CSV table of C-alpha atoms in Angstrom, one decimal:
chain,number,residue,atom,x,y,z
A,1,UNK,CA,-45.3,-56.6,-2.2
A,2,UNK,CA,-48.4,-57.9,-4.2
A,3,UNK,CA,-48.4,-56.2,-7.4
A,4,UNK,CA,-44.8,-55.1,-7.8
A,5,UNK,CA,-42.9,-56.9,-10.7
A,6,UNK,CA,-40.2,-60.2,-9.3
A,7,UNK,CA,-36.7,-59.9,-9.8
A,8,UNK,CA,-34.4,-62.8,-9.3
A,9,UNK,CA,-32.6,-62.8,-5.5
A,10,UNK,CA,-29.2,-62.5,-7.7
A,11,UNK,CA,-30.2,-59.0,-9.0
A,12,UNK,CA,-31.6,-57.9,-5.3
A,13,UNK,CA,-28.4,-58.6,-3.8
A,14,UNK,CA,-26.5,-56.8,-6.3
A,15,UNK,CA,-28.7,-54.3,-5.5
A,16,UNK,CA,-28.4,-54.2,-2.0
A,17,UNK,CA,-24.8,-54.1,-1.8
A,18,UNK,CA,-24.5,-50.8,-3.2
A,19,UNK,CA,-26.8,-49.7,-1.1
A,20,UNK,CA,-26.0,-47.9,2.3
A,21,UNK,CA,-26.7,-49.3,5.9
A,22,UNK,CA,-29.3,-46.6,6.7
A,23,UNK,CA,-31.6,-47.6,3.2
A,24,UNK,CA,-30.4,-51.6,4.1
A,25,UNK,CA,-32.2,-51.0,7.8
A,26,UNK,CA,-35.3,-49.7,6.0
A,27,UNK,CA,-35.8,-52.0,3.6
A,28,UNK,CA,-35.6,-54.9,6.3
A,29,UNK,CA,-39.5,-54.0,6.9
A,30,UNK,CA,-40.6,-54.2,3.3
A,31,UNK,CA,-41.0,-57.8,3.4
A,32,UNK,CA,-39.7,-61.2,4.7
A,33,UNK,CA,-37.5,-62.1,1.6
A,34,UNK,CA,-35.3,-58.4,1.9
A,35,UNK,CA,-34.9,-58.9,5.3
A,36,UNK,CA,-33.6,-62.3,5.6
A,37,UNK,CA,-31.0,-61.3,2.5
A,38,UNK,CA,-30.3,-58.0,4.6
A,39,UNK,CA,-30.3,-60.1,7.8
A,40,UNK,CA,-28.0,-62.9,6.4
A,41,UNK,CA,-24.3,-63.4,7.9
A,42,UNK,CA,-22.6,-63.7,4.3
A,43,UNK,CA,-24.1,-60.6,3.0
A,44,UNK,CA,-23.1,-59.0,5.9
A,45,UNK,CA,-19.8,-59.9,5.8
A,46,UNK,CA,-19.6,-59.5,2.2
A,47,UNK,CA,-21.4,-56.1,2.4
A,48,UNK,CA,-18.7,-54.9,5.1
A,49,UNK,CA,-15.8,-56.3,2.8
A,50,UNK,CA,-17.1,-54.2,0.0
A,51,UNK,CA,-17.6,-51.3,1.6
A,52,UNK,CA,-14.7,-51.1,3.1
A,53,UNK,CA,-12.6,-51.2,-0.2
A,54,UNK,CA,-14.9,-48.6,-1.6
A,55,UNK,CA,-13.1,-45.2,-0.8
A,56,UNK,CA,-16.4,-43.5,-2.2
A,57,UNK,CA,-18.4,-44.9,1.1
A,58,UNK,CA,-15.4,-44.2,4.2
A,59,UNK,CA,-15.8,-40.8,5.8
A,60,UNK,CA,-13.9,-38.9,8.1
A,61,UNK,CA,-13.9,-38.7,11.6
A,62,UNK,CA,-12.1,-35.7,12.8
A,63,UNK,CA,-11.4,-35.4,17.1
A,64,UNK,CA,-11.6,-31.6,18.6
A,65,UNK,CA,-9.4,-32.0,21.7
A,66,UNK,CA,-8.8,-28.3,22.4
A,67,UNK,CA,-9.5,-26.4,25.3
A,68,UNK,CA,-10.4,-29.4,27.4
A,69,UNK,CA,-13.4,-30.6,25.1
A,70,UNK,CA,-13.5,-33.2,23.0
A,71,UNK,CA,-16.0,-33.2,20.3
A,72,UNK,CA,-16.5,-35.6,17.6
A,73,UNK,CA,-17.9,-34.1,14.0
A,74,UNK,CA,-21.0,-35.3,13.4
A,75,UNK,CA,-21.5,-37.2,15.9
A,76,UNK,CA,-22.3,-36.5,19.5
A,77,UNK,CA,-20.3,-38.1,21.9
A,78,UNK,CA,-21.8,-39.1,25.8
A,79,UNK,CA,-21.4,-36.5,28.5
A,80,UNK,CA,-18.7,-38.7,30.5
A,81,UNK,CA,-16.3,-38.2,27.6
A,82,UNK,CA,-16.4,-34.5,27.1
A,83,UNK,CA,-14.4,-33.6,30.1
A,84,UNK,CA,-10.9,-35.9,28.8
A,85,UNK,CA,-8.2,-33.7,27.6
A,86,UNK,CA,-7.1,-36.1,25.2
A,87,UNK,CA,-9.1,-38.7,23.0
A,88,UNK,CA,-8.1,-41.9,21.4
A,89,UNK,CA,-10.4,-42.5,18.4
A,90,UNK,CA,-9.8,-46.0,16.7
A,91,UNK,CA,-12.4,-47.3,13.5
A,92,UNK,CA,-13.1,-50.6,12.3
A,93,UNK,CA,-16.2,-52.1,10.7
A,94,UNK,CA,-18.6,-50.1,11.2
A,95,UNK,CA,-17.8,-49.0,14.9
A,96,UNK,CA,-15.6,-46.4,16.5
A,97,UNK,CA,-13.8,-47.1,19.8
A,98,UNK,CA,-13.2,-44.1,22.1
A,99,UNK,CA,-10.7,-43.9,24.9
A,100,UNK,CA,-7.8,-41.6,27.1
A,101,UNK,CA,-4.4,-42.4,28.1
A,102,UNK,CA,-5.6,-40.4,31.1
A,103,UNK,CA,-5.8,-41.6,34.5
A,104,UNK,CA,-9.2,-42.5,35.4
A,105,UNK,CA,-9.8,-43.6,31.9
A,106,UNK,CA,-12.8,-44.7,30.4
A,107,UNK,CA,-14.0,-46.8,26.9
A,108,UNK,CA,-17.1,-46.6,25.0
A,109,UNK,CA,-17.9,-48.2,20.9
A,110,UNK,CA,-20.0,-45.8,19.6
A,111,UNK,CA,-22.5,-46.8,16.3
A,112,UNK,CA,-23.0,-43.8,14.4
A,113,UNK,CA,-25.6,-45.4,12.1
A,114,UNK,CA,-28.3,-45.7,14.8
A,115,UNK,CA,-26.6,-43.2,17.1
A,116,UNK,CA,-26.0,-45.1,20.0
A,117,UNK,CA,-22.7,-46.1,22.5
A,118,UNK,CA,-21.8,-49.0,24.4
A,119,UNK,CA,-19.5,-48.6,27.4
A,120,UNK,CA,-16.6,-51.1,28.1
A,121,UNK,CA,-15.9,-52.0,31.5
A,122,UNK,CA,-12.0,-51.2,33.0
A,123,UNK,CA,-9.6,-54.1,32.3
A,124,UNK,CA,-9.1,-56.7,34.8
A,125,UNK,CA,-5.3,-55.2,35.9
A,126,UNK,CA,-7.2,-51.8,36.5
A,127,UNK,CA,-10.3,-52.8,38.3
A,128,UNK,CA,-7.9,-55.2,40.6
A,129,UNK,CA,-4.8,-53.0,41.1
A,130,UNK,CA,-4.8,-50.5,43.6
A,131,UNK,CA,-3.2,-47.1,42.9
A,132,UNK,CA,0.8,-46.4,43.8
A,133,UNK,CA,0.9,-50.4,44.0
A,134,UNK,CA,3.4,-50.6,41.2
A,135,UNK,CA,4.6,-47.9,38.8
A,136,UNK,CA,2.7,-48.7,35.4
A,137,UNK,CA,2.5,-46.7,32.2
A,138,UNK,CA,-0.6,-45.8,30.6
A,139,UNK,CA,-2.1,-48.9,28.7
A,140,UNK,CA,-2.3,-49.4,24.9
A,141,UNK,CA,-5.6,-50.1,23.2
A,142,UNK,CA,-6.4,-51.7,19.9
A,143,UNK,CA,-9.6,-52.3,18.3
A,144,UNK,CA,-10.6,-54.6,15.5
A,145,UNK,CA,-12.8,-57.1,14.5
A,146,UNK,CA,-12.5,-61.2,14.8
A,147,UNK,CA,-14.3,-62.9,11.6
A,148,UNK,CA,-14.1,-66.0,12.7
A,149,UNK,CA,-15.0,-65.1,15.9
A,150,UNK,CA,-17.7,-63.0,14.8
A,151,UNK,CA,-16.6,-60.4,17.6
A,152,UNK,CA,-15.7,-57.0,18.0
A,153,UNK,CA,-12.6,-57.4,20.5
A,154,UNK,CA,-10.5,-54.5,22.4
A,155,UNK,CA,-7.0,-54.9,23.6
A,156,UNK,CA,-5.3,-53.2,26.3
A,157,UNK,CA,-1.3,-53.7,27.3
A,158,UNK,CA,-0.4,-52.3,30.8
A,159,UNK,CA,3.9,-52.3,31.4
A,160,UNK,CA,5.0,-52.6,34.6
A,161,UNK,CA,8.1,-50.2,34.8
A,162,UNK,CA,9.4,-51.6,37.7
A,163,UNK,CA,9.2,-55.0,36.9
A,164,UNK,CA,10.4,-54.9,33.3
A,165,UNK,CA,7.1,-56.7,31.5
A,166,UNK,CA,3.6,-56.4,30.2
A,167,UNK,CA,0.2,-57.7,30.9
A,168,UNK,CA,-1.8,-58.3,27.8
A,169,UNK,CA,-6.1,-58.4,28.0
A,170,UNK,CA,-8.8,-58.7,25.2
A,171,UNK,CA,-11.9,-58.0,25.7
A,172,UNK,CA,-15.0,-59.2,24.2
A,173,UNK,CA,-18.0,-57.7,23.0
A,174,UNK,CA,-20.3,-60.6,22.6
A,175,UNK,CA,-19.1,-61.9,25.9
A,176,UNK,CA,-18.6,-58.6,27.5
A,177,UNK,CA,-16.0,-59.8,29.4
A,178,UNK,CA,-11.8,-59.3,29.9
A,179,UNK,CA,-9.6,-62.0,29.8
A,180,UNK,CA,-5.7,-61.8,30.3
A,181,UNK,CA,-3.5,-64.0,27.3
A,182,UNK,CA,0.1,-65.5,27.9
A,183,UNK,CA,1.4,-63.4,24.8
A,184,UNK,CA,3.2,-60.1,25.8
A,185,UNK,CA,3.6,-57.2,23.8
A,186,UNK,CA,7.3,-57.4,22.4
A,187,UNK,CA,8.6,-53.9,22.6
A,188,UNK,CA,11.7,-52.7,24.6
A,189,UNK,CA,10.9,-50.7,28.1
A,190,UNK,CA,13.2,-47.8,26.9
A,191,UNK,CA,10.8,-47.7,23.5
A,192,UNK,CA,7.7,-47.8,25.1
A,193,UNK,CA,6.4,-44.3,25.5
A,194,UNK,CA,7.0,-44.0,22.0
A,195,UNK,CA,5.6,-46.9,21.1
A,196,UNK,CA,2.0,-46.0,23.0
A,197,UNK,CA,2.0,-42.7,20.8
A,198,UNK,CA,2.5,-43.8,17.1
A,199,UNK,CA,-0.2,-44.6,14.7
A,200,UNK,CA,-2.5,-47.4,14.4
A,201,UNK,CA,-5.0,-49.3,12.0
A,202,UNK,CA,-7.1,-52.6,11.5
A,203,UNK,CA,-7.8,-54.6,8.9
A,204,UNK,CA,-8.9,-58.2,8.5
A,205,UNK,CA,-8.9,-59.1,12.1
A,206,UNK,CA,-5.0,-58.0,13.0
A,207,UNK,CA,-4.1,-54.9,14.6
A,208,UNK,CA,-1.0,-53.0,13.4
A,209,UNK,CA,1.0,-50.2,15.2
A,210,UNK,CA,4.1,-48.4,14.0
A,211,UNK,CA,7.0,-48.3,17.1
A,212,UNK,CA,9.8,-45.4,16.8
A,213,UNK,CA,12.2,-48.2,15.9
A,214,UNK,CA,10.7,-48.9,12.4
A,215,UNK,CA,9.0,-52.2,13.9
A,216,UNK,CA,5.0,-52.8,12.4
A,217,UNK,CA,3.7,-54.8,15.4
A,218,UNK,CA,0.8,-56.6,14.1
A,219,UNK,CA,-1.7,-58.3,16.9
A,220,UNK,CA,-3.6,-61.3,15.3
A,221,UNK,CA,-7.1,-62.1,17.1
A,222,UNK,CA,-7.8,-65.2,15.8
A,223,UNK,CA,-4.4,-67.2,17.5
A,224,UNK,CA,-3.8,-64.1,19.8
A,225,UNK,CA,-0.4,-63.8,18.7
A,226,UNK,CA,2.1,-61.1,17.8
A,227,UNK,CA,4.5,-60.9,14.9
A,228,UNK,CA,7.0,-58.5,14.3
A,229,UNK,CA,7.6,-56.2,10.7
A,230,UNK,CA,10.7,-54.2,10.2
A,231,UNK,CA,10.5,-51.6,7.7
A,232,UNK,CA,13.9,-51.1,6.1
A,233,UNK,CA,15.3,-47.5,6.5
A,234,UNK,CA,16.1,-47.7,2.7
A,235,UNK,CA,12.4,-47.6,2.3
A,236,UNK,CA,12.4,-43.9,3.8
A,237,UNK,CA,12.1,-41.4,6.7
A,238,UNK,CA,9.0,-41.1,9.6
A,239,UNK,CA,7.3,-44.2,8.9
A,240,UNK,CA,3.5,-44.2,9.2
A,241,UNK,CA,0.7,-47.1,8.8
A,242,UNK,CA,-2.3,-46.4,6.5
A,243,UNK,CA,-5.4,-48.2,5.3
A,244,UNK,CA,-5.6,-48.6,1.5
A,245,UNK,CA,-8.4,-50.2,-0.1
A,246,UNK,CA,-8.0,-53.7,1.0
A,247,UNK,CA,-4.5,-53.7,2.4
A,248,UNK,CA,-2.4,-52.0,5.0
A,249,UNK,CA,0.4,-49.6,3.9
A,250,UNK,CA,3.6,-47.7,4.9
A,251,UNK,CA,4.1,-44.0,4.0
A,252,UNK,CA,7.5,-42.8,4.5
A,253,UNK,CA,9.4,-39.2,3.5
A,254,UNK,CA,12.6,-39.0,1.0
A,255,UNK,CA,13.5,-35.7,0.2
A,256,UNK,CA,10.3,-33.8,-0.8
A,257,UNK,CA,8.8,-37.0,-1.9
A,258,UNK,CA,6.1,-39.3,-0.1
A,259,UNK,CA,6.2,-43.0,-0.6
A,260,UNK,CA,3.6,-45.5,0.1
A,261,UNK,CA,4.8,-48.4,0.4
A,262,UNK,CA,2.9,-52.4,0.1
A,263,UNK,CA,4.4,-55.8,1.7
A,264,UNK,CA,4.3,-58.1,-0.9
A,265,UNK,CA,5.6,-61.7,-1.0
A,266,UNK,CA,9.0,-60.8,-2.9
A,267,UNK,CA,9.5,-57.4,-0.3
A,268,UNK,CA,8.7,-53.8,0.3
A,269,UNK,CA,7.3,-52.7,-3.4
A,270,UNK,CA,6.4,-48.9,-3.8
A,271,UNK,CA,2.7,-48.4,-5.3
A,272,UNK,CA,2.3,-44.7,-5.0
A,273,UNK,CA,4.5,-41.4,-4.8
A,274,UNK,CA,3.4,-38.1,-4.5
A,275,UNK,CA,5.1,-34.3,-3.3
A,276,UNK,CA,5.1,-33.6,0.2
A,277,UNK,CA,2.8,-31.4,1.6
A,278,UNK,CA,5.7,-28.8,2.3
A,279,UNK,CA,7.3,-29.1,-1.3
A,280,UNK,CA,3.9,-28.5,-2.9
A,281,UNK,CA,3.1,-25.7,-1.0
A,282,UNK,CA,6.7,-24.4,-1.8
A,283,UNK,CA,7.9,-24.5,2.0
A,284,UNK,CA,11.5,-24.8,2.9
A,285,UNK,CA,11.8,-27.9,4.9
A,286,UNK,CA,13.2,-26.4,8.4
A,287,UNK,CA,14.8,-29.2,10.9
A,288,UNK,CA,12.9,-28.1,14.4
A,289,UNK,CA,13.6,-30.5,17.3
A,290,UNK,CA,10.2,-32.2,18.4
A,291,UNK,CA,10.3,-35.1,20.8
A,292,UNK,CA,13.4,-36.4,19.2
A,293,UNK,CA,12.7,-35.8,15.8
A,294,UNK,CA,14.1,-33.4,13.7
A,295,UNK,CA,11.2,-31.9,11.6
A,296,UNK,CA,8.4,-29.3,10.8
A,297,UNK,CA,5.2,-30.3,10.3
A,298,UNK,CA,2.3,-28.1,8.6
A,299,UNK,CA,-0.4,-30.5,8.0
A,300,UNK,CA,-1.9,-34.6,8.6
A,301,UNK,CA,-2.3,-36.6,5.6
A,302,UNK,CA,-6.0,-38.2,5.6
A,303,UNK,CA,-6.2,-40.4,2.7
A,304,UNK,CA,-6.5,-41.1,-1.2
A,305,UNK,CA,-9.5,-40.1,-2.6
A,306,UNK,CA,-11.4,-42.5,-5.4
A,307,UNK,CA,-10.6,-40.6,-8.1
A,308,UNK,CA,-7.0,-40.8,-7.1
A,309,UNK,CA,-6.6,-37.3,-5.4
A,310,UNK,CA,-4.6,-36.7,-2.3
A,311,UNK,CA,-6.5,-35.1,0.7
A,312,UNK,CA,-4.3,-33.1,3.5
A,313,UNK,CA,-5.9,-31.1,6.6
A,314,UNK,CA,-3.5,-28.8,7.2
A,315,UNK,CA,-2.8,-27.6,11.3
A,316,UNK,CA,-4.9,-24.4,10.7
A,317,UNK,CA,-8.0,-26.1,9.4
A,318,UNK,CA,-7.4,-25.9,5.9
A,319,UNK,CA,-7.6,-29.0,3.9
A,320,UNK,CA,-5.8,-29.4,0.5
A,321,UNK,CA,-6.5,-31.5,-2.5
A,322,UNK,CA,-3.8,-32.6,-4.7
A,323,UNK,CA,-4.4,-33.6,-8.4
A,324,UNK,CA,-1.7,-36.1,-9.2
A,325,UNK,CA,-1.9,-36.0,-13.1
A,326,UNK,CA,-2.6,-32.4,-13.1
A,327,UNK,CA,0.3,-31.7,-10.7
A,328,UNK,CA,-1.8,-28.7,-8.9
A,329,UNK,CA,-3.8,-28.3,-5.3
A,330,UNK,CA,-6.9,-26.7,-4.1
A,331,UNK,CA,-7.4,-25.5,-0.5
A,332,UNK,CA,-10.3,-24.9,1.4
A,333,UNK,CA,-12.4,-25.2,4.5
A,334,UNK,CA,-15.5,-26.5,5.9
A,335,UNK,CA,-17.5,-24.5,8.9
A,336,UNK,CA,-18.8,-27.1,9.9
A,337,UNK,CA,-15.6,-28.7,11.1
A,338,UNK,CA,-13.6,-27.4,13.8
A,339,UNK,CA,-10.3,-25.4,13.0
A,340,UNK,CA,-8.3,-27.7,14.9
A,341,UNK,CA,-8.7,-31.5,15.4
A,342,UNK,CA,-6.1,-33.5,17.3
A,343,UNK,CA,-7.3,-37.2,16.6
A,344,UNK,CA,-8.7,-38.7,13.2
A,345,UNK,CA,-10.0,-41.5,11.8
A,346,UNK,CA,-11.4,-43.3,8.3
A,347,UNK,CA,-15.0,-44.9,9.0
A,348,UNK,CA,-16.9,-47.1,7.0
A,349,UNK,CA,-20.9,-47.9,7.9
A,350,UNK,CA,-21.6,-51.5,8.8
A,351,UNK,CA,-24.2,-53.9,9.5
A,352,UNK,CA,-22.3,-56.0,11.7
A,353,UNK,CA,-22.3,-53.5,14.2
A,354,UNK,CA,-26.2,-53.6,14.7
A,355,UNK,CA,-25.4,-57.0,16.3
A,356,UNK,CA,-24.2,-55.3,19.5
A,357,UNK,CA,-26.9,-55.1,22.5
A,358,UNK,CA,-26.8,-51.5,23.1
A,359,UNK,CA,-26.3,-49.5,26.5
C-alpha cells in the first residue's frame, strides 16, 4: 500500500459498507488493515443489517419445479436435488436453505457468493424412527439466523397424527448437530396441513409463518419459544407474511385493494395500499373453489421496489411493474428466467455466511 494516499479507518468503513460481498472478499488481500475491518464481527453484522434494509442490494430467487426438475435461476443447485418434485426454498442472511416435503427428503444451505453448499444431516426423529412406526405428517422447516448465538439454525416440527402432538428439533450449523426442545409447535391437528403450506420469512433471529386461521406463529431462537399473533379479519382477506425493509409485514385483500399491514405498539397500522393485481389489469374477480378458498389467482406478488414500485410475476412468466404515483403498469419478461417458477425467495449477500466450513 506504500505510496497510496491514508484515509482515516472512519471513511474506509463508510466505504466498505456500500460495497458488495464479492469486492469486500477481494479487498481482504490488499492489506492487513482492510482485512481485519472486512474480517471484523461488528462490521459484519452491521454490514448484513444494512444490506438487508437496502432493497437496491436483495435479488430474487425464483424455483422451477416443473416437469420433475427443480432449477434454481442463477444458481446451480447439487445433483441430489434435481430429481425432488417439489422444493422448499427459504433466505436469510446471506444463505438459502433448500428442502422437500417429500419422503426421503433431503437439506442443503447453499452460499451463492462463493458458489458452494453445505448438506444438513436428517433430524434426529427421522434418522431414529423406522418407517409405518407411527403415522406422521411431513415436517415443517424454518430457517433463520441466531445473533446472539452467532449461528445459522434450521427447525424441523414432525406431528404425530395418531398421537395428537409434535416433536420440535433445531439444528445447528456451527455445531452441526440436532437437538430436540420441550417447546411444541401450537397449531391444532385439524389445521395442520394448512398450516405446513402457508408462507414464511425471517428476520432478526424469529421465524414467522402465516396458519389458515389468521395466527402469525413466530419461533424465537434465542429462548426457543413460540408466541402466537392473530391478525384481525377486519384487517382483510388471504393474509400473507412479507419482508419489508427492516420489519415483517401482513398483506391482506379488500375489495380490489391490497393492504400491507405493520404491528406496531398501539395495533395493526396500514403503511401501504395499492390495486390488486386483477383490478389493475381490469380482470373480473371470479370466485373459483381452490383448496377451500374461494378465489382466482393470476399472478405472486414479489416485493416493493426502492423507488417505490410494485413488482408482480404473473403465472405465465410475465412480471408487472406498477407505478404507484403514476397509477400505470409495465409488463415484460426475461429469457433468462423460466416461464414458470413454483417457489421464490428475496436474498441478500452476506459475509456471515463465509463463516460456514463448507462441504
Amino acid at each position: 500500500m506504500d505510496g497510496l494516499p491514508h484515509l482515516p479507518g472512519d471513511i474506509v468503513n463508510s466505504i466498505f459498507f456500500k460495497l458488495p460481498v464479492k469486492s469486500l472478499t477481494r479487498f481482504k488481500s490488499c492489506c492487513k488493515s482492510w482485512y481485519g475491518c472486512i474480517d471484523d464481527a461488528d462490521f459484519i453484522k452491521s454490514h448484513l443489517h444494512k444490506s438487508s434494509i437496502d432493497i437496491s442490494r436483495k435479488k430474487i430467487i425464483l424455483v422451477n419445479s416443473i416437469f420433475l426438475h427443480s432449477k434454481v435461476v442463477y444458481l446451480n443447485i447439487p445433483e441430489f436435488l434435481s430429481d425432488y418434485f417439489s422444493l422448499e426454498v427459504f433466505s436469510c442472511s446471506g444463505l438459502i436453505f433448500m428442502t422437500s416435503y417429500e419422503l426421503g427428503y433431503c437439506m442443503a444451505l447453499f452460499n451463492p457468493v462463493v458458489g458452494k453448499y453445505k448438506l444438513i444431516p436428517n433430524s434426529l426423529f427421522s434418522q431414529n424412527t423406522k418407517p409405518n412406526r407411527c403415522s406422521t405428517t411431513s415436517p415443517i422447516f424454518g430457517f433463520a439466523y441466531d445473533f446472539v448465538a452467532e449461528d445459522y439454525k434450521v427447525i424441523c416440527v414432525h406431528y404425530f397424527i395418531d398421537l395428537n402432538f409434535n416433536v420440535v428439533e433445531v439444528y445447528s450449523v456451527k455445531n452441526q448437530c440436532w437437538r430436540a426442545i420441550h417447546n411444541t409447535f401450537p397449531v391444532s391437528p385439524d389445521s395442520y396441513y394448512q398450516d405446513l403450506y402457508s408462507n414464511q420469512v425471517s428476520l432478526n433471529g424469529v421465524i414467522h409463518r402465516m396458519s389458515c386461521n389468521r395466527a402469525v406463529i413466530s419461533f424465537h431462537l434465542v429462548d426457543e419459544k413460540f408466541t402466537v399473533t392473530v391478525v384481525p379479519k377486519t384487517r382483510g382477506k388471504q393474509p400473507t407474511l412479507h419482508v419489508l425493509g427492516d420489519g415483517v409485514c401482513v398483506f391482506t385483500t379488500v375489495g380490489e385493494e391490497n393492504l400491507i399491514w405493520s404491528l406496531e405498539k398501539d395495533g395493526w397500522n396500514c403503511i401501504n395500499k395499492f390495486p390488486t393485481l386483477l383490478s389493475l389489469l381490469g380482470m373480473p374477480i371470479l370466485y373459483v373453489p381452490i383448496a377451500g378458498v374461494k378465489y382466482l389467482s393470476v399472478g405472486a406478488f414479489l416485493f416493493v421496489k426502492e423507488n417505490g414500485n410494485i413488482l408482480w410475476r404473473k403465472h405465465n412468466g410475465s412480471f408487472i411493474e406498477y407505478d404507484v404515483p403514476k397509477n400505470e403498469y409495465t409488463e415484460f419478461k426475461s429469457k433468462q428466467v423460466p416461464p414458470f417458477t413454483t417457489s421464490k425467495a428475496l436474498y441478500v449477500e452476506s459475509l456471515v455466511s463465509l463463516k460456514i466450513p463448507w462441504d
